[in-house]
Coordinates of C-alpha atoms and ligand atoms in Angstrom, one line a residue:
X1 CA 55.0 142.4 -42.4
X2 CA 55.9 144.1 -45.6
X3 CA 58.1 147.1 -45.0
X4 CA 58.2 149.9 -47.5
X5 CA 61.5 148.9 -48.9
X6 CA 62.0 152.0 -51.0
X7 CA 60.6 154.8 -48.7
X8 CA 64.0 155.3 -47.0
X9 CA 66.1 153.7 -49.6
X10 CA 69.2 155.7 -50.2
X11 CA 70.1 155.7 -53.9
X12 CA 71.5 152.2 -54.5
X13 CA 74.1 153.7 -56.8
X14 CA 75.8 155.4 -54.0
X15 CA 76.2 152.2 -52.0
X16 CA 77.3 150.4 -55.2
X17 CA 80.0 153.0 -56.1
X18 CA 81.4 152.9 -52.5
X19 CA 81.6 149.1 -52.6
X20 CA 83.2 149.1 -56.0
X21 CA 85.7 151.7 -54.9
X22 CA 86.7 149.6 -51.8
X23 CA 87.0 146.5 -54.0
X24 CA 89.3 148.5 -56.4
X25 CA 87.0 148.0 -59.4
X26 CA 86.6 150.6 -62.1
X27 CA 83.4 151.0 -64.1
X28 CA 84.2 150.7 -67.8
X29 CA 82.9 153.7 -69.7
X30 CA 80.0 153.2 -72.0
X31 CA 80.9 155.4 -75.0
X32 CA 78.1 157.3 -76.8
X33 CA 76.6 155.3 -79.7
X34 CA 78.3 152.0 -78.7
X35 CA 76.0 149.2 -77.5
X36 CA 75.4 149.4 -73.7
X37 CA 73.0 148.1 -71.1
X38 CA 71.9 149.3 -67.6
X39 CA 71.3 146.7 -64.9
X40 CA 68.4 147.4 -62.5
X41 CA 68.5 147.1 -58.7
X42 CA 65.6 144.8 -57.6
X43 CA 65.5 146.7 -54.4
X44 CA 63.9 149.7 -56.0
X45 CA 63.5 148.9 -59.7
X46 CA 65.8 151.8 -60.5
X47 CA 68.6 151.6 -63.1
X48 CA 72.2 151.4 -61.8
X49 CA 74.9 152.4 -64.3
X50 CA 75.1 152.1 -68.1
X51 CA 77.9 149.6 -69.1
X52 CA 79.4 148.8 -72.5
X53 CA 78.4 145.5 -74.1
X54 CA 81.5 143.4 -75.0
X55 CA 81.2 142.9 -78.8
X56 CA 81.7 139.5 -80.4
X57 CA 85.1 140.5 -81.9
X58 CA 86.2 141.7 -78.4
X59 CA 85.1 138.4 -76.9
X60 CA 87.4 136.7 -79.5
X61 CA 90.3 138.9 -78.5
X62 CA 89.7 138.2 -74.8
X63 CA 89.7 134.5 -75.4
X64 CA 92.9 134.8 -77.4
X65 CA 94.6 136.7 -74.6
X66 CA 93.4 134.1 -72.1
X67 CA 94.9 131.4 -74.3
X68 CA 98.3 133.3 -74.3
X69 CA 98.1 133.3 -70.5
X70 CA 97.3 129.6 -70.5
X71 CA 100.6 128.9 -72.4
X72 CA 102.6 130.2 -69.4
X73 CA 100.2 129.3 -66.6
X74 CA 100.1 125.6 -67.5
X75 CA 103.8 125.4 -66.8
X76 CA 103.6 126.9 -63.3
X77 CA 103.6 124.1 -60.7
X78 CA 100.1 123.5 -59.3
X79 CA 101.1 124.3 -55.7
X80 CA 102.4 127.7 -56.9
X81 CA 99.2 128.2 -58.8
X82 CA 97.5 127.5 -55.4
X83 CA 99.3 130.4 -53.9
X84 CA 97.4 132.8 -56.2
X85 CA 94.1 131.3 -55.1
X86 CA 95.2 131.5 -51.4
X87 CA 95.8 135.2 -51.8
X88 CA 92.5 135.7 -53.7
X89 CA 90.7 133.9 -50.8
X90 CA 92.4 136.3 -48.3
X91 CA 91.1 139.3 -50.2
X92 CA 87.6 137.9 -50.4
X93 CA 87.6 137.4 -46.6
X94 CA 88.8 141.0 -46.2
X95 CA 86.1 142.4 -48.6
X96 CA 83.3 140.0 -47.6
X97 CA 80.9 142.9 -46.7
X98 CA 81.7 144.9 -49.8
X99 CA 81.0 142.1 -52.3
X100 CA 77.9 141.1 -50.3
X101 CA 76.6 144.7 -50.7
X102 CA 76.8 144.4 -54.5
X103 CA 75.1 140.9 -54.4
X104 CA 72.2 142.4 -52.4
X105 CA 71.9 145.5 -54.6
X106 CA 71.9 143.5 -57.9
X107 CA 70.3 140.2 -57.0
X108 CA 68.1 141.4 -54.1
X109 CA 69.5 138.8 -51.6
X110 CA 69.0 139.4 -47.9
X111 CA 72.3 140.4 -46.2
X112 CA 72.8 137.0 -44.4
X113 CA 72.5 135.2 -47.7
X114 CA 74.7 137.6 -49.6
X115 CA 77.4 137.2 -46.9
X116 CA 76.9 133.4 -47.2
X117 CA 77.5 133.7 -50.9
X118 CA 80.8 135.4 -50.4
X119 CA 81.7 132.9 -47.6
X120 CA 81.2 130.2 -50.2
X121 CA 83.7 132.0 -52.4
X122 CA 86.6 131.8 -49.9
X123 CA 85.5 128.3 -48.8
X124 CA 86.1 127.1 -52.4
X125 CA 89.4 128.9 -52.4
X126 CA 90.5 127.0 -49.3
X127 CA 89.4 123.7 -51.0
X128 CA 91.3 124.6 -54.3
X129 CA 94.5 125.5 -52.4
X130 CA 94.5 122.0 -50.9
X131 CA 93.6 120.5 -54.2
X132 CA 96.6 122.2 -55.8
X133 CA 98.7 119.5 -54.1
X134 CA 96.3 116.7 -54.8
X135 CA 95.6 116.6 -58.6
X136 CA 96.6 113.0 -58.5
X137 CA 96.6 110.4 -61.2
X138 CA 96.6 106.6 -60.7
X139 CA 99.0 103.9 -61.6
X140 CA 97.7 100.6 -62.8
X141 CA 99.5 97.2 -63.2
X142 CA 100.7 96.7 -66.8
X143 CA 100.1 93.3 -68.3
X144 CA 103.6 93.5 -69.8
X145 CA 106.8 92.8 -67.9
X146 CA 109.1 95.8 -67.4
X147 CA 106.3 98.3 -68.1
X148 CA 104.4 100.8 -66.1
X149 CA 100.9 102.1 -66.8
X150 CA 99.8 105.4 -65.3
X151 CA 97.7 108.5 -65.9
X152 CA 98.6 112.1 -65.6
X153 CA 96.3 115.1 -65.4
X154 CA 97.3 118.3 -67.4
X155 CA 95.8 121.8 -67.7
X156 CA 93.0 121.8 -70.2
X157 CA 92.8 125.4 -71.7
X158 CA 90.6 128.4 -71.5
X159 CA 87.4 127.9 -69.4
X160 CA 84.4 130.0 -70.4
X161 CA 82.0 130.7 -67.5
X162 CA 78.5 131.9 -68.1
X163 CA 76.6 132.6 -64.8
X164 CA 73.0 133.3 -63.7
X165 CA 71.7 136.3 -61.7
X166 CA 70.9 134.4 -58.6
X167 CA 74.4 133.3 -57.6
X168 CA 76.2 136.3 -59.3
X169 CA 79.6 135.6 -57.8
X170 CA 79.8 132.2 -56.1
X171 CA 79.3 130.2 -59.3
X172 CA 82.2 132.0 -61.0
X173 CA 84.4 131.3 -57.9
X174 CA 83.5 127.6 -57.8
X175 CA 84.7 127.4 -61.4
X176 CA 87.6 129.9 -61.1
X177 CA 89.3 128.7 -57.9
X178 CA 89.4 125.2 -59.2
X179 CA 90.2 126.1 -62.9
X180 CA 93.2 128.3 -61.7
X181 CA 94.8 125.5 -59.7
X182 CA 94.2 123.1 -62.6
X183 CA 96.2 125.5 -64.8
X184 CA 93.3 127.1 -66.8
X185 CA 92.5 130.8 -67.3
X186 CA 88.8 131.9 -67.1
X187 CA 86.8 134.2 -69.3
X188 CA 83.6 135.1 -67.5
X189 CA 80.3 136.3 -68.9
X190 CA 78.3 137.2 -65.8
X191 CA 74.5 137.7 -65.8
X192 CA 73.5 141.0 -67.4
X193 CA 71.5 141.5 -64.2
X194 CA 74.7 141.4 -62.0
X195 CA 77.7 142.9 -63.8
X196 CA 78.8 145.1 -60.9
X197 CA 79.2 142.1 -58.6
X198 CA 81.3 140.5 -61.4
X199 CA 83.5 143.6 -61.8
X200 CA 84.0 143.8 -58.0
X201 CA 84.9 140.1 -57.6
X202 CA 87.2 140.1 -60.6
X203 CA 89.1 143.2 -59.4
X204 CA 90.1 141.2 -56.3
X205 CA 91.4 138.4 -58.3
X206 CA 93.3 140.8 -60.6
X207 CA 94.9 142.4 -57.5
X208 CA 96.0 139.0 -56.2
X209 CA 97.5 138.1 -59.6
X210 CA 99.4 141.4 -59.8
X211 CA 100.8 140.9 -56.3
X212 CA 102.0 137.4 -57.2
X213 CA 103.3 138.2 -60.6
X214 CA 100.8 135.9 -62.3
X215 CA 99.7 136.5 -66.0
X216 CA 97.4 139.4 -66.3
X217 CA 94.8 137.7 -68.4
X218 CA 94.1 134.7 -66.2
X219 CA 90.7 136.2 -65.3
X220 CA 88.7 138.3 -67.8
X221 CA 85.1 139.7 -67.5
X222 CA 83.1 140.2 -70.7
X223 CA 79.8 142.1 -70.3
X224 CA 76.4 141.8 -72.0
X225 CA 73.6 139.4 -72.5
X226 CA 72.9 136.5 -74.8
X227 CA 74.9 137.7 -77.8
X228 CA 78.1 138.2 -75.7
X229 CA 77.5 134.7 -74.3
X230 CA 77.0 133.2 -77.8
X231 CA 80.4 134.5 -78.9
X232 CA 82.0 132.9 -76.0
X233 CA 80.2 129.6 -76.5
X234 CA 81.2 129.4 -80.2
X235 CA 84.9 130.3 -79.7
X236 CA 87.0 127.2 -80.7
X237 CA 89.6 128.1 -78.0
X238 CA 87.2 127.7 -75.1
X239 CA 88.1 124.2 -74.1
X240 CA 85.4 124.0 -71.4
X241 CA 82.2 125.9 -71.3
X242 CA 80.7 126.0 -67.8
X243 CA 77.3 127.5 -68.1
X244 CA 74.7 128.0 -65.3
X245 CA 71.2 129.2 -66.0
X246 CA 67.9 128.0 -67.4
X247 CA 67.2 124.8 -69.2
X248 CA 66.4 126.9 -72.3
X249 CA 69.9 128.4 -72.2
X250 CA 71.5 125.0 -71.8
X251 CA 69.6 123.6 -74.7
X252 CA 70.9 126.5 -76.8
X253 CA 74.5 126.3 -75.9
X254 CA 75.1 122.5 -75.6
X255 CA 74.7 121.7 -79.4
X256 CA 77.0 124.6 -80.3
X257 CA 79.8 123.4 -78.1
X258 CA 79.2 119.8 -79.1
X259 CA 79.5 120.7 -82.8
X260 CA 83.1 121.9 -82.2
X261 CA 83.8 118.9 -79.9
X262 CA 84.3 121.2 -76.9
X263 CA 83.5 120.2 -73.3
X264 CA 80.5 121.5 -71.4
X265 CA 79.7 121.6 -67.7
X266 CA 76.0 122.5 -67.5
X267 CA 74.2 123.6 -64.3
X268 CA 70.6 124.2 -65.3
X269 CA 67.2 124.5 -63.8
X270 CA 65.8 122.4 -60.9
X271 CA 62.4 121.3 -59.8
X272 CA 63.3 120.1 -56.4
X273 CA 61.0 118.1 -54.2
X274 CA 61.0 116.8 -50.6
X275 CA 59.0 113.7 -49.4
X276 CA 57.5 113.9 -45.9
X277 CA 56.8 110.5 -44.5
X278 CA 54.5 109.6 -41.5
X279 CA 57.5 109.3 -39.2
X280 CA 59.0 112.7 -40.0
X281 CA 59.9 115.1 -37.2
X282 CA 57.5 117.8 -38.2
X283 CA 59.2 120.6 -36.2
X284 CA 62.4 120.0 -38.1
X285 CA 60.5 119.4 -41.4
X286 CA 58.7 122.7 -41.2
X287 CA 61.9 124.6 -40.5
X288 CA 63.8 122.8 -43.3
X289 CA 60.9 123.3 -45.8
X290 CA 60.4 127.0 -45.1
X291 CA 64.1 127.8 -45.6
X292 CA 64.4 125.8 -48.8
X293 CA 61.1 127.1 -50.3
X294 CA 61.3 130.8 -49.4
X295 CA 65.1 131.5 -49.0
X296 CA 66.4 133.8 -51.7
X297 CA 62.7 134.5 -52.4
X298 CA 62.5 131.0 -54.1
X299 CA 65.2 132.0 -56.6
X300 CA 67.8 129.3 -56.0
X301 CA 68.3 126.5 -58.4
X302 CA 67.9 124.2 -55.4
X303 CA 64.8 126.0 -54.0
X304 CA 62.1 123.6 -52.9
X305 CA 59.2 123.6 -55.3
X306 CA 57.3 120.4 -54.6
X307 CA 56.4 118.9 -51.2
X308 CA 55.1 115.3 -51.4
X309 CA 53.4 114.6 -48.1
X310 CA 51.9 111.4 -46.7
X311 CA 48.1 111.8 -46.5
X312 CA 48.2 111.0 -42.8
X313 CA 50.1 114.2 -42.0
X314 CA 49.4 116.5 -45.0
X315 CA 46.7 118.5 -43.1
X316 CA 49.0 119.2 -40.2
X317 CA 52.0 120.0 -42.4
X318 CA 49.9 122.4 -44.5
X319 CA 48.5 124.1 -41.4
X320 CA 52.0 124.5 -39.8
X321 CA 53.5 125.8 -43.0
X322 CA 50.7 128.2 -43.6
X323 CA 51.2 129.7 -40.2
X324 CA 55.0 130.0 -40.8
X325 CA 54.4 131.6 -44.2
X326 CA 52.0 134.2 -42.7
X327 CA 54.7 135.4 -40.3
X328 CA 57.5 135.8 -43.0
X329 CA 59.1 139.3 -42.8
X330 CA 59.2 140.6 -46.4
X331 CA 60.9 143.8 -47.5
X332 CA 64.2 145.6 -47.8
X333 CA 66.8 142.8 -47.9
X334 CA 69.4 144.9 -46.2
X335 CA 67.3 145.4 -43.1
X336 CA 67.9 143.1 -40.1
X337 CA 65.1 140.6 -39.7
X338 CA 63.9 140.6 -43.3
X339 CA 63.8 137.0 -44.6
X340 CA 62.2 137.6 -48.0
X341 CA 63.6 140.2 -50.3
X342 CA 62.3 141.2 -53.8
X343 CA 62.1 139.1 -56.9
X344 CA 64.7 140.0 -59.4
X345 CA 62.4 141.8 -61.8
X346 CA 58.8 142.7 -62.6
X347 CA 59.0 140.1 -65.3
X348 CA 59.8 137.4 -62.7
X349 CA 56.8 138.6 -60.6
X350 CA 54.5 138.4 -63.7
X351 CA 55.7 134.9 -64.3
X352 CA 54.9 134.0 -60.7
X353 CA 51.4 135.4 -60.9
X354 CA 50.8 133.6 -64.3
X355 CA 52.0 130.3 -62.7
X356 CA 49.6 130.7 -59.8
X357 CA 46.8 131.4 -62.3
X358 CA 47.7 128.2 -64.2
X359 CA 47.9 126.2 -60.9
X360 CA 44.3 127.4 -60.1
X361 CA 43.1 126.4 -63.5
X362 CA 44.7 123.0 -63.0
X363 CA 42.7 122.4 -59.8
X364 CA 45.1 123.9 -57.3
X365 CA 44.1 125.9 -54.2
X366 CA 46.3 128.8 -53.0
X367 CA 46.4 128.2 -49.2
X368 CA 48.3 131.4 -48.5
X369 CA 50.4 134.0 -50.2
X370 CA 50.9 134.8 -53.8
X371 CA 50.2 138.5 -53.7
X372 CA 52.3 141.1 -55.4
X373 CA 53.0 144.3 -53.4
X374 CA 53.2 147.6 -55.2
X375 CA 55.3 150.0 -53.2
X376 CA 54.4 153.6 -53.8
X377 CA 58.0 154.7 -53.7
X378 CA 59.2 151.9 -55.9
X379 CA 56.5 150.8 -58.4
X380 CA 58.9 148.8 -60.5
X381 CA 60.2 146.7 -57.6
X382 CA 58.8 143.2 -57.4
X383 CA 58.0 142.3 -53.7
X384 CA 55.7 139.2 -53.4
X385 CA 54.3 137.0 -50.6
X386 CA 55.6 133.4 -50.9
X387 CA 52.8 131.1 -52.0
X388 CA 51.7 127.7 -50.6
X389 CA 49.6 125.9 -53.1
X390 CA 47.8 122.6 -52.6
X391 CA 47.6 120.6 -55.9
X392 CA 45.5 117.5 -56.7
X393 CA 48.2 116.1 -58.9
X394 CA 51.4 116.9 -60.7
X395 CA 49.8 118.9 -63.5
X396 CA 51.8 120.7 -66.2
X397 CA 52.6 123.7 -64.1
X398 CA 54.1 121.5 -61.4
X399 CA 56.5 120.0 -64.0
X400 CA 57.8 123.5 -64.8
X401 CA 60.4 125.5 -62.9
X402 CA 58.9 128.9 -62.0
X403 CA 61.7 130.9 -60.6
X404 CA 59.7 132.3 -57.6
X405 CA 58.6 131.3 -54.2
X406 CA 55.8 128.9 -55.0
X407 CA 55.6 125.6 -53.1
X408 CA 53.2 123.0 -54.5
X409 CA 52.0 120.5 -51.9
X410 CA 50.8 117.1 -53.0
X411 CA 49.6 114.0 -51.1
X412 CA 50.7 110.4 -51.4
X413 CA 49.8 107.1 -49.8
X414 CA 52.8 104.8 -50.3
X415 CA 56.5 105.4 -50.7
X416 CA 56.7 103.8 -54.2
X417 CA 54.1 106.3 -55.4
X418 CA 55.9 109.2 -53.7
X419 CA 59.2 108.3 -55.3
X420 CA 57.5 107.9 -58.7
X421 CA 56.0 111.3 -58.3
X422 CA 59.3 112.7 -57.2
X423 CA 61.1 111.5 -60.3
X424 CA 58.3 112.3 -62.8
X425 CA 59.6 115.8 -63.7
X426 CA 62.2 116.6 -66.4
X427 CA 64.7 118.1 -64.0
X428 CA 67.0 116.3 -61.5
X429 CA 68.9 118.7 -59.3
X430 CA 68.2 118.4 -55.6
X431 CA 65.9 116.3 -53.4
X432 CA 65.2 115.3 -49.8
X433 CA 63.2 113.0 -47.6
X434 CA 62.0 113.8 -44.1
X435 CA 61.7 110.6 -42.2
X436 CA 62.9 108.9 -39.0
X437 CA 62.6 105.5 -40.7
X438 CA 65.9 104.2 -41.8
X439 CA 64.4 101.9 -44.4
X440 CA 62.6 104.8 -46.1
X441 CA 65.7 107.0 -46.0
X442 CA 68.0 104.3 -47.5
X443 CA 65.4 103.5 -50.2
X444 CA 65.3 107.2 -51.2
X445 CA 69.1 107.3 -51.4
X446 CA 69.3 104.0 -53.3
X447 CA 69.4 103.1 -57.0
X448 CA 65.6 103.2 -57.3
X449 CA 65.2 106.2 -55.1
X450 CA 65.7 109.9 -55.9
X451 CA 67.1 110.4 -59.5
X452 CA 68.7 113.7 -58.6
X453 CA 72.4 114.8 -58.3
X454 CA 71.7 115.8 -54.7
X455 CA 69.7 113.6 -52.3
X456 CA 69.4 114.6 -48.6
X457 CA 67.8 113.2 -45.5
X458 CA 66.2 115.4 -42.9
X459 CA 67.4 118.7 -44.3
X460 CA 66.0 120.7 -47.2
X461 CA 67.0 120.8 -50.8
X462 CA 69.0 124.0 -50.8
X463 CA 72.1 125.2 -49.0
X464 CA 74.8 122.8 -50.3
X465 CA 78.3 122.8 -48.9
X466 CA 81.3 123.3 -51.3
X467 CA 83.0 120.0 -50.3
X468 CA 80.6 117.8 -52.3
X469 CA 80.2 117.8 -56.1
X470 CA 77.3 120.1 -57.0
X471 CA 75.0 119.5 -60.0
X472 CA 72.1 117.5 -61.3
X473 CA 70.8 115.0 -63.8
X474 CA 68.3 115.0 -66.7
X475 CA 67.4 118.4 -68.0
X476 CA 69.5 120.0 -65.2
X477 CA 72.4 119.2 -67.5
X478 CA 74.6 116.5 -65.8
X479 CA 77.5 118.9 -64.8
X480 CA 79.3 118.7 -61.5
X481 CA 81.3 121.6 -60.0
X482 CA 82.8 122.6 -56.7
X483 CA 84.2 119.8 -54.5
X484 CA 84.9 116.0 -54.6
X485 CA 86.5 115.1 -57.9
X486 CA 84.7 117.8 -59.9
X487 CA 88.2 119.2 -60.7
X488 CA 88.7 116.5 -63.4
X489 CA 86.4 118.4 -65.7
X490 CA 89.0 121.2 -65.8
X491 CA 91.9 119.0 -66.8
X492 CA 92.8 116.6 -69.6
X493 CA 93.8 113.0 -68.8
X494 CA 96.8 111.4 -70.5
X495 CA 97.4 107.6 -70.1
X496 CA 101.1 106.8 -70.2
X497 CA 102.7 103.4 -70.8
X498 CA 106.4 103.4 -69.9
X499 CA 108.7 100.6 -71.0
X500 CA 111.7 100.3 -68.7
X501 CA 112.8 96.9 -70.1
X502 CA 115.0 96.1 -73.1
X503 CA 112.2 94.1 -74.8
X504 CA 109.2 95.3 -76.8
X505 CA 106.3 92.9 -75.8
X506 CA 103.0 94.0 -77.4
X507 CA 99.7 94.3 -75.5
X508 CA 97.3 91.3 -75.8
X509 CA 100.3 89.2 -76.7
X510 CA 100.1 90.3 -80.3
X511 CA 103.0 88.7 -82.4
X512 CA 104.2 91.2 -85.0
X513 CA 107.0 89.2 -86.5
Ligands
LIG1 P1 69.2 132.5 -67.9 O1 69.3 131.2 -68.6 O2 68.2 133.5 -68.3 O3 70.7 133.3 -68.0 C1 71.8 132.6 -67.5 C2 73.0 133.2 -68.3 O4 73.0 132.7 -69.6 C3 73.1 134.7 -68.4 O5 74.4 135.1 -68.2 C4 72.6 134.9 -69.8 O6 73.1 136.1 -70.4 C5 73.2 133.7 -70.5 N1 72.6 133.3 -71.8 C6 71.2 133.2 -72.0 N2 71.0 132.6 -73.2 C7 72.2 132.4 -73.8 C8 72.7 131.9 -75.0 N3 71.8 131.4 -75.9 N4 74.0 131.7 -75.2 C9 74.9 132.1 -74.3 N5 74.5 132.7 -73.1 C10 73.2 132.8 -72.8 O7 69.0 132.3 -66.3 P2 68.8 133.3 -65.1 O8 67.4 133.8 -65.1 O9 69.9 134.2 -65.0 O10 69.0 132.3 -63.9 C11 68.0 131.4 -63.4 C12 68.1 130.0 -63.9 O11 69.4 129.5 -63.6 C13 67.2 129.1 -63.2 O12 66.7 128.2 -64.2 C14 68.0 128.3 -62.2 O13 67.6 127.1 -61.8 C15 69.3 128.2 -63.0 N6 70.4 128.1 -62.1 C16 71.0 126.8 -62.0 C17 72.0 126.6 -61.1 C18 72.7 125.2 -61.0 O14 73.7 125.1 -60.4 N7 72.1 124.1 -61.5 C19 72.5 127.6 -60.3 C20 72.0 128.9 -60.4 C21 70.9 129.1 -61.3

């Protein structure tokens, strides 16, 4: 099924330039001699455009300008701040296909998933507009007569966003739409793999801000890799650092922000599992598993990586999955019908092949897939066949997140054992159970069930909606963003006691003369 993705591939740069032009984005010049980087399109493995690296001192200046914008923006009433996000959402709707083109060219997502990513961006704008009238605090009864006790939520300050390659725009919008209605400007360090998507998305927000007369520096993009990110992380005026990426990155940034008593919102790696019980509807299970395991070529933080199947059905599940895997259309992600695009880089492909080697060495059997495909017209592009691997136990490789389409299948004989296996990995992002037995489902969702931030029943681990809070526990970092009450991370809470009496009674009945 592999189509030769690059044989008739028009130069991805032409499509990128056209999308950027339509989005109103300019490519910043990369002056001779100054540090620069060139992102690569996973479609063909060819370089796109050289871009300047934002130097640490320029990061500092960007944060300072964002702080200036904060001083005005925090005084704009929240529903008026919502008007900016409403306009931004309108522009995203209008330019859905343009932004999706950049997502496909830089992250390699199939068109349907790239469009879905942009859809998520205006979905969160809708949510944030509603939120702009609902940033509510509580009142509590005071123990003192003639007193009122209440809490108020205020804008926090500059939010630094560091994002990963695999959701090159949606993660920023989850943070930005909510931060803006909460009164906070955003400085964004996108993945060095997907800077064009960032420039395109930010151009729309800048246009919305100009139309509405909002401060110019509410949204800034800084470009580069780790060093640019490090300057953002260390800056004392970044009140909240929201960072999405690997567990390694999280372990590096968390202590730096903690040392200056800043706040972090960490969205790190997952090692997501589903349990398939004897009562599961296997047709539905196979569909849910295939989407979660091979969607985005296994490069979602919520991708399904472990399948824990009751021994009574494991052979049938494996057989059905193997047959579905063998029919997967792999190739050019822009072509209708393709379900599996390329991995992001040759390095990602090499990590997948090394993980499969290790799985074999640890007693695993590759049931199907796991081949890399060299395309004559694009030798540096990393197209692979998703792998289904039967493992005798949760050996070290199964405890590791390999960011590629590898699904490890394991057997279990009772639910306690399955839940223990499920929770035995360091990460705690997403999980699901396929069962028609209510007791099993409730047990999985209960206090001694899944230890993840996301726990589903009869759907896969990936494909979250923006209405819920998104994030995970343990080495996934503990952060929550997007819907529910995740907005609170972007605001500071003040507790207010108001005395409307003529007396001054002290709390706890303290007598002070
Ligand atoms: P990565 O950790 O290599 O890079 C992520 C971002 O962090 C990039 O912008 C990078 O430049 C920056 N960065 C790296 N080291 C840094 C440092 N020391 N200081 C400051 N910035 C630094 O991750 P990736 O390969 O782009 O993305 C894949 C990873 O992201 C996977 O582990 C995946 O599970 C995770 N992810 C998690 C979520 C989530 O919501 N939990 C969502 C998407 C991706």
